[in-house]
PDB file of C-alpha atoms in Angstrom:
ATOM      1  CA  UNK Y   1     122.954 141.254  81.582  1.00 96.00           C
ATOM      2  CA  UNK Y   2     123.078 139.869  85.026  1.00 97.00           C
ATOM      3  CA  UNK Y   3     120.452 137.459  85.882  1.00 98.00           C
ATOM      4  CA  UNK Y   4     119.106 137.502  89.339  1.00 98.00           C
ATOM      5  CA  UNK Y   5     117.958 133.772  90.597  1.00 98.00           C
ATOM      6  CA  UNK Y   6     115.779 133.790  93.625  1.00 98.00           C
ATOM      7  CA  UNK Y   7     115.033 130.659  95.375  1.00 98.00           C
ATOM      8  CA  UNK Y   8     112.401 129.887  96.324  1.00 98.00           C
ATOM      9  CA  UNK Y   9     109.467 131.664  94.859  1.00 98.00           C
ATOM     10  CA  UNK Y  10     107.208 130.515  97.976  1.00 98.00           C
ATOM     11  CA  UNK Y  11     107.639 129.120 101.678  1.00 98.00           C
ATOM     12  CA  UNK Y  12     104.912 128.886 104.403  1.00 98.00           C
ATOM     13  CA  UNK Y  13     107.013 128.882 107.924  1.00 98.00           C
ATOM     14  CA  UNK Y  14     105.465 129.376 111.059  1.00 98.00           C
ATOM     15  CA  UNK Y  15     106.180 132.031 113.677  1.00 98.00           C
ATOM     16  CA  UNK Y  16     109.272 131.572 115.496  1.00 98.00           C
ATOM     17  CA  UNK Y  17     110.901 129.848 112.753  1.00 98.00           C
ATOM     18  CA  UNK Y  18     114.506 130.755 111.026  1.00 98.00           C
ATOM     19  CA  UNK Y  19     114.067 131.550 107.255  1.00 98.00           C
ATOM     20  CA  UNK Y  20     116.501 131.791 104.867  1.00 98.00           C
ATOM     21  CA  UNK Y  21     116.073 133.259 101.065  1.00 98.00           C
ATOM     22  CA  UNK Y  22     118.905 132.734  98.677  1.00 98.00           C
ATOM     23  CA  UNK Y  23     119.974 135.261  95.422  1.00 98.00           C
ATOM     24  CA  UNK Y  24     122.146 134.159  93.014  1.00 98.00           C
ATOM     25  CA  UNK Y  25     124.056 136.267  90.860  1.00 98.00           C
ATOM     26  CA  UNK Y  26     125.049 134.686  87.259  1.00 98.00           C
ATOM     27  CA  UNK Y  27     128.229 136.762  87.660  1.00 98.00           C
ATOM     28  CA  UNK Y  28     129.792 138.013  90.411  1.00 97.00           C
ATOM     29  CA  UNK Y  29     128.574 141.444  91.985  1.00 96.00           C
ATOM     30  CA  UNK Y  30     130.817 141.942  94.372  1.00 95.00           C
ATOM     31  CA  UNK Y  31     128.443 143.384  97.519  1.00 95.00           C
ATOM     32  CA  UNK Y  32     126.361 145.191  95.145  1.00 96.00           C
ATOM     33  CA  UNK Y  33     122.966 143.714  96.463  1.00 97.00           C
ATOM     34  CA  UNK Y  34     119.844 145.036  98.442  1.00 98.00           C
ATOM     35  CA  UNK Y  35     117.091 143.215  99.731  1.00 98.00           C
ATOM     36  CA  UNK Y  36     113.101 144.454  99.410  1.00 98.00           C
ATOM     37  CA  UNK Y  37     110.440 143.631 101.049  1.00 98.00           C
ATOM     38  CA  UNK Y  38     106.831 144.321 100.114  1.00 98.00           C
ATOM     39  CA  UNK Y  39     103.755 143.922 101.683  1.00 98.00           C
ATOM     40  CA  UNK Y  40      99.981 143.646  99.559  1.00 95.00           C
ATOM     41  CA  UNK Y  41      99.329 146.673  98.028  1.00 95.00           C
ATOM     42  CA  UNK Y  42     102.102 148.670  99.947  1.00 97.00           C
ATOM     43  CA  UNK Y  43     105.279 150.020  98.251  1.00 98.00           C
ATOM     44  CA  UNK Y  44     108.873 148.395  98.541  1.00 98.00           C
ATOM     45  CA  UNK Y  45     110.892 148.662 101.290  1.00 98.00           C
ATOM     46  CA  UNK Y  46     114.768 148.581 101.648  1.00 98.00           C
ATOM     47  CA  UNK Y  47     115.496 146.136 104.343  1.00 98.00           C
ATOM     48  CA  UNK Y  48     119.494 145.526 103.491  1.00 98.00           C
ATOM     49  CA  UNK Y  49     121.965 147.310 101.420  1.00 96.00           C
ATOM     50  CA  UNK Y  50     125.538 146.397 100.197  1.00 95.00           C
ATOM     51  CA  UNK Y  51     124.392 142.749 101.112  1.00 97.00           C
ATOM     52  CA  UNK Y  52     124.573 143.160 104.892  1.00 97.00           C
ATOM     53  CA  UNK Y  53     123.725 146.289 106.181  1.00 96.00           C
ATOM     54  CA  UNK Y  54     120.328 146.509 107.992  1.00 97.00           C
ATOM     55  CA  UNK Y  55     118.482 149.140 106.988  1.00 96.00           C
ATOM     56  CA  UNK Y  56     117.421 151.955 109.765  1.00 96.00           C
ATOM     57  CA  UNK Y  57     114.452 150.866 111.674  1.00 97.00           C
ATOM     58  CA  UNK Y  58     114.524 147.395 110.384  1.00 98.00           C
ATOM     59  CA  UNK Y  59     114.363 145.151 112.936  1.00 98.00           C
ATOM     60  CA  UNK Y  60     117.094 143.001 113.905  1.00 98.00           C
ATOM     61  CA  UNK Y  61     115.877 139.768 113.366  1.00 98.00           C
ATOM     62  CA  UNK Y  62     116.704 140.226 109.684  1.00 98.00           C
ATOM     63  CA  UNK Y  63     120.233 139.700 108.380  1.00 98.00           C
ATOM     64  CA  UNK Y  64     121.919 139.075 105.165  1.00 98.00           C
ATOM     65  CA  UNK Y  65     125.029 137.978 104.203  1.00 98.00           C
ATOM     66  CA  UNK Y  66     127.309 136.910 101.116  1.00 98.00           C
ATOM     67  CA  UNK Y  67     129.578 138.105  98.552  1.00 97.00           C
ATOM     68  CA  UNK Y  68     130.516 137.797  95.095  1.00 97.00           C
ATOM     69  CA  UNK Y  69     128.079 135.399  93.259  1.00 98.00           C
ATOM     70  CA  UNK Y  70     125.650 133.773  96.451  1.00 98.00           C
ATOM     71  CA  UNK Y  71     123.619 136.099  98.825  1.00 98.00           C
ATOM     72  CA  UNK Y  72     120.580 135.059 101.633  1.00 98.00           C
ATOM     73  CA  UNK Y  73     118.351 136.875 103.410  1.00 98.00           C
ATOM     74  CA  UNK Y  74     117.485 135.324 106.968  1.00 98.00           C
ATOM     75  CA  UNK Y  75     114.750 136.130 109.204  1.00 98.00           C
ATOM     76  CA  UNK Y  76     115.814 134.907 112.534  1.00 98.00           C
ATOM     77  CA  UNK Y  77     112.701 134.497 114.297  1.00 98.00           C
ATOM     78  CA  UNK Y  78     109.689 134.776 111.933  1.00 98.00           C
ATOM     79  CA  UNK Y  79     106.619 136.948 112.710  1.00 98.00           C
ATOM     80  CA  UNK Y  80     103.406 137.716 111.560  1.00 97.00           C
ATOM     81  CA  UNK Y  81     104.479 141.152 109.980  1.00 97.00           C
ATOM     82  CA  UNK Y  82     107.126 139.200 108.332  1.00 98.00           C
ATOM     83  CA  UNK Y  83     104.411 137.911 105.739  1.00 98.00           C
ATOM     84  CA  UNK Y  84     105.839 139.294 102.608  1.00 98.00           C
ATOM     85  CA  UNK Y  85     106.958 139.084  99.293  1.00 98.00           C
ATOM     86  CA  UNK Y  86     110.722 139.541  99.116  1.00 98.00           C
ATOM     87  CA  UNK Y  87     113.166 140.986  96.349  1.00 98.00           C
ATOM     88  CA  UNK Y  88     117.232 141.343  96.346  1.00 98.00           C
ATOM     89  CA  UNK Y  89     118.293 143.636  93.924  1.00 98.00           C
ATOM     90  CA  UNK Y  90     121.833 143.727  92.061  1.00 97.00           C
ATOM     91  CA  UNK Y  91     123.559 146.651  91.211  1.00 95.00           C
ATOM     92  CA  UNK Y  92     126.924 146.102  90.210  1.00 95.00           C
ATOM     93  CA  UNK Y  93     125.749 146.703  86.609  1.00 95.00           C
ATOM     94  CA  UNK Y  94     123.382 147.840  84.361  1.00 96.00           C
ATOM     95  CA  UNK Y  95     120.848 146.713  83.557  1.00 97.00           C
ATOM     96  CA  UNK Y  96     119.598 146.120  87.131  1.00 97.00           C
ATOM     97  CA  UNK Y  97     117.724 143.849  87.768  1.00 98.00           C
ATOM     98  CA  UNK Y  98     115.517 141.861  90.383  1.00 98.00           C
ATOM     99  CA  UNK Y  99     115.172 138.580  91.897  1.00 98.00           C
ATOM    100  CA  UNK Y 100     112.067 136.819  90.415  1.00 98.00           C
ATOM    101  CA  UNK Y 101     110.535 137.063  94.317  1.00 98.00           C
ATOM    102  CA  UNK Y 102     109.902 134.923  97.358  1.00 98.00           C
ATOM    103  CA  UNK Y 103     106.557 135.082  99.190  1.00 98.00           C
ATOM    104  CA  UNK Y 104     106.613 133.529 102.620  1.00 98.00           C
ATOM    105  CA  UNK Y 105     103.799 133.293 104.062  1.00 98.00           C
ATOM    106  CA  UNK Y 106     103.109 132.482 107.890  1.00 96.00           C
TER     107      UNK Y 106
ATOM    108  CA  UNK S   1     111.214 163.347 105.077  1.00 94.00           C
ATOM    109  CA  UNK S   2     111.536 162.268 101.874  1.00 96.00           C
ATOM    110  CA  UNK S   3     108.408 162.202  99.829  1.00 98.00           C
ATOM    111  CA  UNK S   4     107.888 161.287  96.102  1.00 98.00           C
ATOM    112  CA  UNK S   5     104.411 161.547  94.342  1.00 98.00           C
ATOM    113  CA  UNK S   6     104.064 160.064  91.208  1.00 98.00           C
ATOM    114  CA  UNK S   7     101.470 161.126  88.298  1.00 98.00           C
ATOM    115  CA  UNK S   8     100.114 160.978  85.028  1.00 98.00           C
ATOM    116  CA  UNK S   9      98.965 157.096  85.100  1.00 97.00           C
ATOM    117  CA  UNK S  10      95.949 156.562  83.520  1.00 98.00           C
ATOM    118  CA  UNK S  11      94.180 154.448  80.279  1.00 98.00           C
ATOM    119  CA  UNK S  12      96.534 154.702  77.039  1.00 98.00           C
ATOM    120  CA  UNK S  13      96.084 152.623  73.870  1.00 98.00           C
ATOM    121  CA  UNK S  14      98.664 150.262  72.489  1.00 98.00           C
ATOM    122  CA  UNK S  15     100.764 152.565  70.179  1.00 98.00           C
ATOM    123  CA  UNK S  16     100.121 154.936  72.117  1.00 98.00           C
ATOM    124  CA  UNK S  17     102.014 157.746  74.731  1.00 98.00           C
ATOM    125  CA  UNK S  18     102.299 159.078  78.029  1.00 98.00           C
ATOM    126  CA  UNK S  19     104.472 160.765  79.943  1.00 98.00           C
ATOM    127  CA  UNK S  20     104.681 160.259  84.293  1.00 98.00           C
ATOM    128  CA  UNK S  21     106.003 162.311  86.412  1.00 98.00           C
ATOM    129  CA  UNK S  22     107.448 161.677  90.185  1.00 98.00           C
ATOM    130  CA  UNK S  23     107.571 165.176  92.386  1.00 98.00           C
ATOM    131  CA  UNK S  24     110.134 165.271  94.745  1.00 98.00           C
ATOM    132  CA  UNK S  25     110.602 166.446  98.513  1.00 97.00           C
ATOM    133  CA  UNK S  26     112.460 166.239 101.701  1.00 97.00           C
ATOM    134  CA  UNK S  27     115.586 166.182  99.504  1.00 96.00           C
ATOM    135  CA  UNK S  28     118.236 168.224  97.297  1.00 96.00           C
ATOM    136  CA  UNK S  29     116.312 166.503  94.588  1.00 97.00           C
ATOM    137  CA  UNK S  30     119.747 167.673  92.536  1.00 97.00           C
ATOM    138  CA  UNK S  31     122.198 165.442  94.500  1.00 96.00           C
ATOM    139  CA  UNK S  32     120.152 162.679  93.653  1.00 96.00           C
ATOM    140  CA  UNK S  33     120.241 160.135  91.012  1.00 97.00           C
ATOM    141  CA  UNK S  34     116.783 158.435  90.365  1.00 97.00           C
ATOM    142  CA  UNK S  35     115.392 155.553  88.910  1.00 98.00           C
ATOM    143  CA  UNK S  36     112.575 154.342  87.925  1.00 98.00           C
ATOM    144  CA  UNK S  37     110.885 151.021  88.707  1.00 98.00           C
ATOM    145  CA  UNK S  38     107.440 148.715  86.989  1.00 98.00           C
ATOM    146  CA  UNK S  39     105.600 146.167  88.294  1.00 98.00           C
ATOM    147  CA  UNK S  40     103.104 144.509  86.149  1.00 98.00           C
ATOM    148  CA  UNK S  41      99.901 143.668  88.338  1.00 97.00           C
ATOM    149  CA  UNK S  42     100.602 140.047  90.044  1.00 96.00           C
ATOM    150  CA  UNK S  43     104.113 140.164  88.974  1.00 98.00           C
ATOM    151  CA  UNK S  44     107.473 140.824  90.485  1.00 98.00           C
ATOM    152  CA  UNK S  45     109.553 144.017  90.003  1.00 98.00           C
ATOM    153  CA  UNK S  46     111.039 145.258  87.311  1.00 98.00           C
ATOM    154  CA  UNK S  47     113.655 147.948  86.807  1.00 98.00           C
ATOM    155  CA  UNK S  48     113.017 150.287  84.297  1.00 98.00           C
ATOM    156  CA  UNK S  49     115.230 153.300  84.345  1.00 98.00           C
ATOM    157  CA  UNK S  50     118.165 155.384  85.807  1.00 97.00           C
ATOM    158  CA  UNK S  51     119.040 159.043  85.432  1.00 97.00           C
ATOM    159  CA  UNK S  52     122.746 160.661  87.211  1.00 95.00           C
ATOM    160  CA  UNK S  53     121.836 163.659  89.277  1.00 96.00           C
ATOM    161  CA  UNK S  54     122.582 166.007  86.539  1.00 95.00           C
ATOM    162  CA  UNK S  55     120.802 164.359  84.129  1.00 95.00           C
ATOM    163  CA  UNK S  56     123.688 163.879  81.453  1.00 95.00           C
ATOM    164  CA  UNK S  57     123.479 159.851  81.727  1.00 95.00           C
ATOM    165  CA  UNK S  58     120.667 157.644  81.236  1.00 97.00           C
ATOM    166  CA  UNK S  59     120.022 153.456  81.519  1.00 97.00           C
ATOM    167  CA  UNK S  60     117.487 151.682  80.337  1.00 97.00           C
ATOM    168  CA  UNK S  61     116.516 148.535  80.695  1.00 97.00           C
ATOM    169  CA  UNK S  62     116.057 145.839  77.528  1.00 97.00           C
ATOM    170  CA  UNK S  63     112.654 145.835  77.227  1.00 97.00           C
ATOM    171  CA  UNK S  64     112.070 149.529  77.348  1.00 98.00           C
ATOM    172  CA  UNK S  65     115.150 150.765  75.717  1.00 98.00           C
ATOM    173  CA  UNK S  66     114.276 152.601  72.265  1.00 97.00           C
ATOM    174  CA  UNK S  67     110.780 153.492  73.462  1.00 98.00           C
ATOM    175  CA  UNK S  68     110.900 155.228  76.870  1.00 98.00           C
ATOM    176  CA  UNK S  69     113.150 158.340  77.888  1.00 98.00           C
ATOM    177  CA  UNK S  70     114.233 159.382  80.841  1.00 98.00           C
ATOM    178  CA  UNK S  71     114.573 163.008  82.125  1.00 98.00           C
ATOM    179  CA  UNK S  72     114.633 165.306  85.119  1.00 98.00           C
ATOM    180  CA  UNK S  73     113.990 169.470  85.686  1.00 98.00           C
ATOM    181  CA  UNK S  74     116.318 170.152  88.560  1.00 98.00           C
ATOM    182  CA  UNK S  75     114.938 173.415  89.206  1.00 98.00           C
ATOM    183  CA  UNK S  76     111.012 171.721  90.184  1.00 98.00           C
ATOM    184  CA  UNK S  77     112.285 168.918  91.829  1.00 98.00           C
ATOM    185  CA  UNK S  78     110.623 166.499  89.259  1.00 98.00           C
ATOM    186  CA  UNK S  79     111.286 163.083  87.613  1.00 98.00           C
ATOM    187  CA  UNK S  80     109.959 162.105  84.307  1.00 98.00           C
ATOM    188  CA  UNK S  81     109.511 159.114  82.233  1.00 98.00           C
ATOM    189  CA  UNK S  82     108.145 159.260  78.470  1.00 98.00           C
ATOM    190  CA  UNK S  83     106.809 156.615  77.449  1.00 98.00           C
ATOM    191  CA  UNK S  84     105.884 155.734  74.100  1.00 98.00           C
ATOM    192  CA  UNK S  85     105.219 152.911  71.615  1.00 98.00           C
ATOM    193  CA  UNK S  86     102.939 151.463  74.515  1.00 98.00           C
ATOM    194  CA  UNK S  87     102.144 147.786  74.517  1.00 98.00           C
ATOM    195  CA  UNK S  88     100.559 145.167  76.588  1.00 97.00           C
ATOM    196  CA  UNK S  89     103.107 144.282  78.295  1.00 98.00           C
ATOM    197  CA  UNK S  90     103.939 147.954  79.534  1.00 98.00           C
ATOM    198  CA  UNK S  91     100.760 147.707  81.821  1.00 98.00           C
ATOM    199  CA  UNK S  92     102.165 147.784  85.341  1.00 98.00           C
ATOM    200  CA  UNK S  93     102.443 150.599  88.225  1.00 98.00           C
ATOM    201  CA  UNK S  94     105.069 152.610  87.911  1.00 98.00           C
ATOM    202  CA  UNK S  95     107.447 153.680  90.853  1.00 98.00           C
ATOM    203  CA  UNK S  96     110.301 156.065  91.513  1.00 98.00           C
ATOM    204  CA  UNK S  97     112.953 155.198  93.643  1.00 98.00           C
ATOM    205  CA  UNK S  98     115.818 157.508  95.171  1.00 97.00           C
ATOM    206  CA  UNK S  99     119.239 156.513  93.546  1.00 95.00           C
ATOM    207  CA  UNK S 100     122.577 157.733  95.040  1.00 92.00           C
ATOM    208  CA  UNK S 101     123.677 160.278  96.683  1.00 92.00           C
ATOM    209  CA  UNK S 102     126.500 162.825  94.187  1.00 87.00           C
ATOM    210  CA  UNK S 103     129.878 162.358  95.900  1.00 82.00           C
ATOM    211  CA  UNK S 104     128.361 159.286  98.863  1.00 84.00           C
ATOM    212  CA  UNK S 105     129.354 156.489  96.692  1.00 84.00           C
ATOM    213  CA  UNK S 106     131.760 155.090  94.973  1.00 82.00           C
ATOM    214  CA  UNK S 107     131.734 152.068  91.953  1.00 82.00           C
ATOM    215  CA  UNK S 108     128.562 150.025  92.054  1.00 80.00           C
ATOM    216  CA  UNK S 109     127.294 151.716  94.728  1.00 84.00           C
ATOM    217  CA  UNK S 110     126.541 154.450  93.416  1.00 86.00           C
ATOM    218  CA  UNK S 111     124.442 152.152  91.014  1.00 89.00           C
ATOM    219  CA  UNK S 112     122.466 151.384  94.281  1.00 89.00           C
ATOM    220  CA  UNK S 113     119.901 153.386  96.930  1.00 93.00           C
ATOM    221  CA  UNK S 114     116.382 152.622  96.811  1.00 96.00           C
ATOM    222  CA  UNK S 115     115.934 153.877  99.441  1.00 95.00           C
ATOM    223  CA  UNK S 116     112.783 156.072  99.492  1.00 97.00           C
ATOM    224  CA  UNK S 117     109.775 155.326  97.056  1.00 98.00           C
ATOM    225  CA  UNK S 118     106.742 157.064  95.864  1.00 98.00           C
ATOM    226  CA  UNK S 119     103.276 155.059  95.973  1.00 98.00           C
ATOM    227  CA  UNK S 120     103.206 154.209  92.275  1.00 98.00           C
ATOM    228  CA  UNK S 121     101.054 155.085  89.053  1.00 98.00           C
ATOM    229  CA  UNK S 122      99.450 152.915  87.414  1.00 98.00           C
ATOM    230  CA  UNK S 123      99.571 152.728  83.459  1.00 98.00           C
ATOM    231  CA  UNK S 124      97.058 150.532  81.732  1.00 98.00           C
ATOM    232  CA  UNK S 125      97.512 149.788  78.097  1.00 98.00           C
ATOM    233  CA  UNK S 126      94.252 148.609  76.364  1.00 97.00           C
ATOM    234  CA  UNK S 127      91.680 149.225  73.420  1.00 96.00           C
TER     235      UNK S 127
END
């Protein structure tokens, strides 16, 4: 199985700051990665697919990037909104499976 | 728009059974694969389950595989997950997720989607 590592679990950042999440991929997935994010109590939402295409109607500010075994998630310019839990996904293979999480909070 | 309801959460005993069920809309439900995701309360996501369009191929993932089946009815537009040989550690809300689209991907995309959700069930295991 491919294991997911998500670093880190946790951040507090402020607003206006540059945040980066990192995936790692224990083999490599080629571009086979999404990125989640998911609010208390609200259901997931698809904020990248295929590593670095933005999602419809997500805003801009996020990005993500990489290929192979090493994948981030960056929020340019952090919001209030952007207080989240966050969740890249591979599926190159089954099993799928998650990242273990990230919550930043603002 | 797409809409999925999930149902059939509820209170089951350990050993026990259910079976949930995710209704779709908004979509040619038979284009679709689907897949099923968990998420114990407090904890992070977990994927369960995957089912082609047709419904001739099935994943699982380790910890459910042997105890849960996957299936669809193409003609209602509905999603299923049996689940049986309940335990602790099954307790979670269940989702359903949009998969690919049939002939809109190609390799490990078509592994991919997530897309569109439904709000979740919640199965509780406990005497």
């Amino acid at each position: 199985d491919i294991q997911m590592t998500q670093s880190p679990s946790a951040m507090s950042a402020s607003v206006g700051d540059r945040v980066t999440i990192t995936c790692r991929a224990s083999r490599g997935i080629s571009n086979y990665l999404a990125w989640f994010q998911q609010k208390p109590g609200k259901v997931p939402k698809r904020l990248i697919y295929a590593a670095s295409t933005l999602q419809s109607g997500v805003p801009s500010r996020f990005s993500g990037s990489g290929s192979g075994t090493e994948f981030t998630l960056t929020i340019s310019s952090l919001q209030p909104e952007d207080s989240a839990t966050y969740y890249c996904l591979q599926h190159d293979d089954y099993p799928l499976t998650f990242g273990g999480g990230t919550k930043v909070e603002i | 728009e797409v809409q999925l309801l999930e149902s059939g959460g509820g209170l089951v005993q350990p050993g026990g059974s259910l079976r949930v069920s995710c209704a779709a809309s908004g979509i040619i439900f038979s284009r679709y694969a689907m897949n099923w995701v968990r998420q114990a309360p407090g904890k992070g996501l977990e994927w369960v389950s995957a089912i082609s369009a047709s419904g001739g191929t099935t994943f699982y993932g380790d910890s459910v595989k042997g105890r849960f089946t996957v299936s669809r009815d193409n003609s209602k537009n509905t999603l299923f997950l049996q689940m049986n040989s309940l335990g602790a550690g099954d307790t979670a809300v269940y989702y359903c997720a949009t998969g690919s689209r049939l002939g809109y991907c190609s390799g490990g995309s078509c592994l991919g989607g997530f897309d569109s959700w439904g709000q979740g069930t919640l199965v509780t295991v406990s005497s």
